PDB file of C-alpha atoms and ligand atoms in Angstrom:
ATOM      1  CA  UNK Z   1      15.913  19.870  -2.471  1.00 97.00           C
ATOM      2  CA  UNK Z   2      12.336  20.627  -1.259  1.00 98.00           C
ATOM      3  CA  UNK Z   3       8.881  18.694  -2.635  1.00 98.00           C
ATOM      4  CA  UNK Z   4       5.569  19.735  -1.216  1.00 98.00           C
ATOM      5  CA  UNK Z   5       2.307  16.652  -1.972  1.00 98.00           C
ATOM      6  CA  UNK Z   6      -0.232  15.744  -0.465  1.00 98.00           C
ATOM      7  CA  UNK Z   7      -0.289  12.922   1.534  1.00 98.00           C
ATOM      8  CA  UNK Z   8      -3.396  11.070   2.761  1.00 98.00           C
ATOM      9  CA  UNK Z   9      -4.737  14.252   2.553  1.00 97.00           C
ATOM     10  CA  UNK Z  10      -2.798  16.567   4.575  1.00 98.00           C
ATOM     11  CA  UNK Z  11       0.070  19.257   2.258  1.00 98.00           C
ATOM     12  CA  UNK Z  12       3.582  18.023   2.972  1.00 98.00           C
ATOM     13  CA  UNK Z  13       6.846  19.374   2.752  1.00 98.00           C
ATOM     14  CA  UNK Z  14      10.231  17.174   2.957  1.00 98.00           C
ATOM     15  CA  UNK Z  15      14.402  17.700   2.084  1.00 98.00           C
ATOM     16  CA  UNK Z  16      15.117  14.628   0.357  1.00 98.00           C
ATOM     17  CA  UNK Z  17      17.926  14.146  -1.761  1.00 97.00           C
ATOM     18  CA  UNK Z  18      17.146  13.917  -5.716  1.00 95.00           C
ATOM     19  CA  UNK Z  19      17.952  10.198  -5.759  1.00 96.00           C
ATOM     20  CA  UNK Z  20      15.836   9.448  -3.071  1.00 98.00           C
ATOM     21  CA  UNK Z  21      13.008   6.917  -3.403  1.00 98.00           C
ATOM     22  CA  UNK Z  22       9.373   8.209  -2.878  1.00 98.00           C
ATOM     23  CA  UNK Z  23       9.703   4.734  -0.462  1.00 98.00           C
ATOM     24  CA  UNK Z  24      12.670   6.518   1.720  1.00 98.00           C
ATOM     25  CA  UNK Z  25      11.185   9.954   1.899  1.00 98.00           C
ATOM     26  CA  UNK Z  26       7.416   8.886   3.172  1.00 98.00           C
ATOM     27  CA  UNK Z  27       9.407   6.222   6.255  1.00 98.00           C
ATOM     28  CA  UNK Z  28      12.409   8.550   7.264  1.00 98.00           C
ATOM     29  CA  UNK Z  29      11.101  11.944   6.113  1.00 98.00           C
ATOM     30  CA  UNK Z  30       7.491  11.890   6.567  1.00 98.00           C
ATOM     31  CA  UNK Z  31       6.977  10.299   9.808  1.00 98.00           C
ATOM     32  CA  UNK Z  32       4.850   6.976   7.765  1.00 98.00           C
ATOM     33  CA  UNK Z  33       6.562   3.695   8.695  1.00 98.00           C
ATOM     34  CA  UNK Z  34       3.367   1.779   7.286  1.00 98.00           C
ATOM     35  CA  UNK Z  35       4.526   1.248   4.045  1.00 98.00           C
ATOM     36  CA  UNK Z  36       7.122  -1.579   4.574  1.00 98.00           C
ATOM     37  CA  UNK Z  37      10.368  -2.015   2.755  1.00 97.00           C
ATOM     38  CA  UNK Z  38      11.459  -5.643   2.020  1.00 96.00           C
ATOM     39  CA  UNK Z  39      13.254  -5.644  -1.615  1.00 97.00           C
ATOM     40  CA  UNK Z  40      13.646  -2.123  -2.594  1.00 96.00           C
ATOM     41  CA  UNK Z  41      13.404  -3.715  -5.830  1.00 97.00           C
ATOM     42  CA  UNK Z  42       9.828  -3.464  -6.856  1.00 97.00           C
ATOM     43  CA  UNK Z  43       9.525  -7.108  -6.295  1.00 97.00           C
ATOM     44  CA  UNK Z  44       7.684  -7.250  -3.183  1.00 98.00           C
ATOM     45  CA  UNK Z  45       5.185  -4.888  -2.665  1.00 98.00           C
ATOM     46  CA  UNK Z  46       5.499  -4.285   0.463  1.00 98.00           C
ATOM     47  CA  UNK Z  47       5.758  -0.679  -0.278  1.00 98.00           C
ATOM     48  CA  UNK Z  48       2.447  -0.440  -1.762  1.00 98.00           C
ATOM     49  CA  UNK Z  49       1.399   3.104  -2.356  1.00 98.00           C
ATOM     50  CA  UNK Z  50      -1.408   4.648  -4.480  1.00 98.00           C
ATOM     51  CA  UNK Z  51      -0.031   8.151  -6.195  1.00 98.00           C
ATOM     52  CA  UNK Z  52      -3.329  10.196  -7.947  1.00 98.00           C
ATOM     53  CA  UNK Z  53      -4.899   7.250  -7.343  1.00 98.00           C
ATOM     54  CA  UNK Z  54      -2.914   4.839  -9.340  1.00 98.00           C
ATOM     55  CA  UNK Z  55      -0.941   2.032  -7.294  1.00 98.00           C
ATOM     56  CA  UNK Z  56       2.702   2.047  -7.677  1.00 98.00           C
ATOM     57  CA  UNK Z  57       5.428   0.269  -5.532  1.00 98.00           C
ATOM     58  CA  UNK Z  58       7.270   3.405  -3.292  1.00 98.00           C
ATOM     59  CA  UNK Z  59      10.363   1.806  -4.219  1.00 98.00           C
ATOM     60  CA  UNK Z  60      10.765   2.287  -7.687  1.00 98.00           C
ATOM     61  CA  UNK Z  61       9.368   6.207  -7.447  1.00 98.00           C
ATOM     62  CA  UNK Z  62      11.485   8.977  -6.644  1.00 98.00           C
ATOM     63  CA  UNK Z  63      10.463  11.289  -4.124  1.00 98.00           C
ATOM     64  CA  UNK Z  64      11.348  14.258  -6.318  1.00 98.00           C
ATOM     65  CA  UNK Z  65       8.404  12.416  -8.647  1.00 98.00           C
ATOM     66  CA  UNK Z  66       6.000  12.681  -6.348  1.00 98.00           C
ATOM     67  CA  UNK Z  67       6.397  16.322  -6.180  1.00 98.00           C
ATOM     68  CA  UNK Z  68       3.271  18.419  -6.577  1.00 98.00           C
ATOM     69  CA  UNK Z  69       1.279  15.251  -6.807  1.00 98.00           C
ATOM     70  CA  UNK Z  70      -1.174  13.102  -3.952  1.00 98.00           C
ATOM     71  CA  UNK Z  71      -0.210  10.103  -2.256  1.00 98.00           C
ATOM     72  CA  UNK Z  72      -2.574   7.780  -0.394  1.00 98.00           C
ATOM     73  CA  UNK Z  73       0.051   5.318   2.131  1.00 98.00           C
ATOM     74  CA  UNK Z  74      -1.362   2.628   4.200  1.00 98.00           C
ATOM     75  CA  UNK Z  75      -2.009   4.976   7.320  1.00 98.00           C
ATOM     76  CA  UNK Z  76      -4.009   6.918   4.904  1.00 98.00           C
ATOM     77  CA  UNK Z  77      -7.029   4.186   4.778  1.00 97.00           C
ATOM     78  CA  UNK Z  78      -8.227   4.099   7.886  1.00 95.00           C
ATOM     79  CA  UNK Z  79     -11.226   6.960   9.432  1.00 92.00           C
ATOM     80  CA  UNK Z  80      -9.474   7.676  12.488  1.00 90.00           C
ATOM     81  CA  UNK Z  81     -10.087   4.716  15.008  1.00 91.00           C
ATOM     82  CA  UNK Z  82     -12.322   3.043  12.476  1.00 96.00           C
ATOM     83  CA  UNK Z  83      -9.638   0.698  10.452  1.00 97.00           C
ATOM     84  CA  UNK Z  84     -10.678  -0.269   6.516  1.00 97.00           C
ATOM     85  CA  UNK Z  85     -13.157  -2.591   5.918  1.00 97.00           C
ATOM     86  CA  UNK Z  86      -9.868  -4.571   4.364  1.00 98.00           C
ATOM     87  CA  UNK Z  87      -7.918  -3.827   7.283  1.00 98.00           C
ATOM     88  CA  UNK Z  88     -11.013  -5.753   9.054  1.00 97.00           C
ATOM     89  CA  UNK Z  89     -11.218  -8.755   6.693  1.00 98.00           C
ATOM     90  CA  UNK Z  90      -7.734  -9.375   7.117  1.00 98.00           C
ATOM     91  CA  UNK Z  91      -7.958  -9.161  10.892  1.00 97.00           C
ATOM     92  CA  UNK Z  92     -11.281 -11.260  10.610  1.00 97.00           C
ATOM     93  CA  UNK Z  93      -9.378 -14.233   8.455  1.00 97.00           C
ATOM     94  CA  UNK Z  94      -6.608 -14.311  10.057  1.00 97.00           C
ATOM     95  CA  UNK Z  95      -4.596 -12.694   6.988  1.00 97.00           C
ATOM     96  CA  UNK Z  96      -1.578 -12.046   8.947  1.00 97.00           C
ATOM     97  CA  UNK Z  97       1.487 -13.526   9.998  1.00 96.00           C
ATOM     98  CA  UNK Z  98       4.643 -11.452  10.411  1.00 97.00           C
ATOM     99  CA  UNK Z  99       2.799  -8.527   9.347  1.00 96.00           C
ATOM    100  CA  UNK Z 100       5.125  -7.297   6.555  1.00 97.00           C
ATOM    101  CA  UNK Z 101       3.674  -7.995   3.263  1.00 98.00           C
ATOM    102  CA  UNK Z 102       0.060  -7.122   4.930  1.00 98.00           C
ATOM    103  CA  UNK Z 103       0.202  -3.268   4.783  1.00 98.00           C
ATOM    104  CA  UNK Z 104       1.347  -3.818   0.621  1.00 98.00           C
ATOM    105  CA  UNK Z 105      -1.661  -5.953   0.186  1.00 98.00           C
ATOM    106  CA  UNK Z 106      -4.026  -4.131   2.234  1.00 98.00           C
ATOM    107  CA  UNK Z 107      -3.543  -0.786  -0.228  1.00 98.00           C
ATOM    108  CA  UNK Z 108      -3.516  -2.970  -3.031  1.00 98.00           C
ATOM    109  CA  UNK Z 109      -6.862  -4.906  -2.454  1.00 98.00           C
ATOM    110  CA  UNK Z 110      -8.442  -1.710  -1.515  1.00 98.00           C
ATOM    111  CA  UNK Z 111      -7.427  -0.296  -4.819  1.00 98.00           C
ATOM    112  CA  UNK Z 112      -8.775  -3.243  -6.457  1.00 98.00           C
ATOM    113  CA  UNK Z 113     -12.244  -3.623  -4.770  1.00 98.00           C
ATOM    114  CA  UNK Z 114     -12.253   0.302  -5.534  1.00 97.00           C
ATOM    115  CA  UNK Z 115     -12.130  -0.699  -9.554  1.00 96.00           C
ATOM    116  CA  UNK Z 116     -13.706  -3.944  -9.455  1.00 97.00           C
ATOM    117  CA  UNK Z 117     -16.028  -4.068  -6.105  1.00 97.00           C
ATOM    118  CA  UNK Z 118     -16.833  -7.726  -7.250  1.00 96.00           C
ATOM    119  CA  UNK Z 119     -13.387  -9.422  -7.794  1.00 97.00           C
ATOM    120  CA  UNK Z 120     -13.556 -12.875  -9.927  1.00 96.00           C
ATOM    121  CA  UNK Z 121     -11.069 -15.232  -8.809  1.00 96.00           C
ATOM    122  CA  UNK Z 122      -8.802 -14.608 -11.634  1.00 97.00           C
ATOM    123  CA  UNK Z 123      -8.927 -10.618 -10.659  1.00 98.00           C
ATOM    124  CA  UNK Z 124      -8.550 -11.558  -7.405  1.00 98.00           C
ATOM    125  CA  UNK Z 125      -5.299 -12.867  -7.729  1.00 97.00           C
ATOM    126  CA  UNK Z 126      -4.067 -11.096 -10.662  1.00 97.00           C
ATOM    127  CA  UNK Z 127      -4.589  -7.794  -8.969  1.00 98.00           C
ATOM    128  CA  UNK Z 128      -2.689  -9.083  -6.193  1.00 98.00           C
ATOM    129  CA  UNK Z 129      -0.143 -11.084  -8.432  1.00 97.00           C
ATOM    130  CA  UNK Z 130       2.842  -7.959  -7.319  1.00 97.00           C
ATOM    131  CA  UNK Z 131       2.339  -8.743  -3.706  1.00 98.00           C
ATOM    132  CA  UNK Z 132       4.178 -11.521  -2.038  1.00 98.00           C
ATOM    133  CA  UNK Z 133       4.079 -13.487   1.105  1.00 98.00           C
ATOM    134  CA  UNK Z 134       6.131 -15.383   2.869  1.00 96.00           C
ATOM    135  CA  UNK Z 135       3.984 -16.505   5.770  1.00 96.00           C
ATOM    136  CA  UNK Z 136       0.521 -17.288   4.857  1.00 94.00           C
ATOM    137  CA  UNK Z 137       0.148 -19.171   1.805  1.00 94.00           C
ATOM    138  CA  UNK Z 138      -2.371 -16.642   0.536  1.00 96.00           C
ATOM    139  CA  UNK Z 139      -5.583 -18.035   1.007  1.00 97.00           C
ATOM    140  CA  UNK Z 140      -6.450 -16.375   3.898  1.00 97.00           C
ATOM    141  CA  UNK Z 141      -5.225 -12.904   1.958  1.00 98.00           C
ATOM    142  CA  UNK Z 142      -7.512 -14.467  -0.699  1.00 97.00           C
ATOM    143  CA  UNK Z 143     -10.451 -14.924   2.017  1.00 97.00           C
ATOM    144  CA  UNK Z 144     -10.091 -11.313   3.221  1.00 98.00           C
ATOM    145  CA  UNK Z 145     -10.219 -10.268   0.263  1.00 98.00           C
ATOM    146  CA  UNK Z 146     -14.021 -12.068  -0.430  1.00 97.00           C
ATOM    147  CA  UNK Z 147     -14.854 -11.039   2.761  1.00 97.00           C
ATOM    148  CA  UNK Z 148     -13.719  -7.849   2.099  1.00 97.00           C
ATOM    149  CA  UNK Z 149     -15.850  -7.671  -1.090  1.00 96.00           C
ATOM    150  CA  UNK Z 150     -18.599  -8.892   0.537  1.00 91.00           C
ATOM    151  CA  UNK Z 151     -18.858  -6.213   3.007  1.00 68.00           C
ATOM    152  CA  UNK Z 152     -18.754  -3.435   0.767  1.00 56.00           C
TER     153      UNK Z 152
HETATM  154  S1  FES E 201      10.148  -2.847  -1.527  1.00 57.06           S
HETATM  155 FE1  FES E 201       9.325  -1.714  -3.448  1.00 57.06          FE
HETATM  156  S2  FES E 201       8.311  -3.530  -4.472  1.00 57.06           S
HETATM  157 FE2  FES E 201       9.767  -4.497  -2.369  1.00 57.06          FE
HETATM  158  S1  FES E 202       2.178 -12.127   7.073  1.00 57.06           S
HETATM  159 FE1  FES E 202       4.154 -12.305   6.810  1.00 57.06          FE
HETATM  160  S2  FES E 202       5.089 -12.389   4.763  1.00 57.06           S
HETATM  161 FE2  FES E 202       2.837 -12.250   4.691  1.00 57.06          FE
END
């Protein structure tokens, strides 16, 4: 089936199998590999994207469900060569090791700060509780969120 959707502000079309995930369509059909596939079960958050402004795991959404809707991926956060302030903060705090979790964490953090510009510690932990990182121990990730919040 053919789907038509808006991705990072651009009108896009893709031919998809009715049962395939939005994550698969983004990565394999639409040339957007920023969203990572770590578990494909909604457990890790590495595939986080915004669907009509709501944070979702792209591995749990059918591509067909995104037909006619608006998707923002990690590729849509930077402005040209200029990184999003959350991306800058992750670099600045050293919150990136293997980097596999980073796109999902960046999208989730940008979503948090959009709704809660000055989050408390509990709000940061709650907002990122669906994003698993196997490398950093989270301290530098939380530092990055605080840096990005301060840069708002
Ligand atoms: S790949 Fe989607 S939550 Fe892990
Ligand atoms: S930096 Fe490796 S999983 Fe988070």
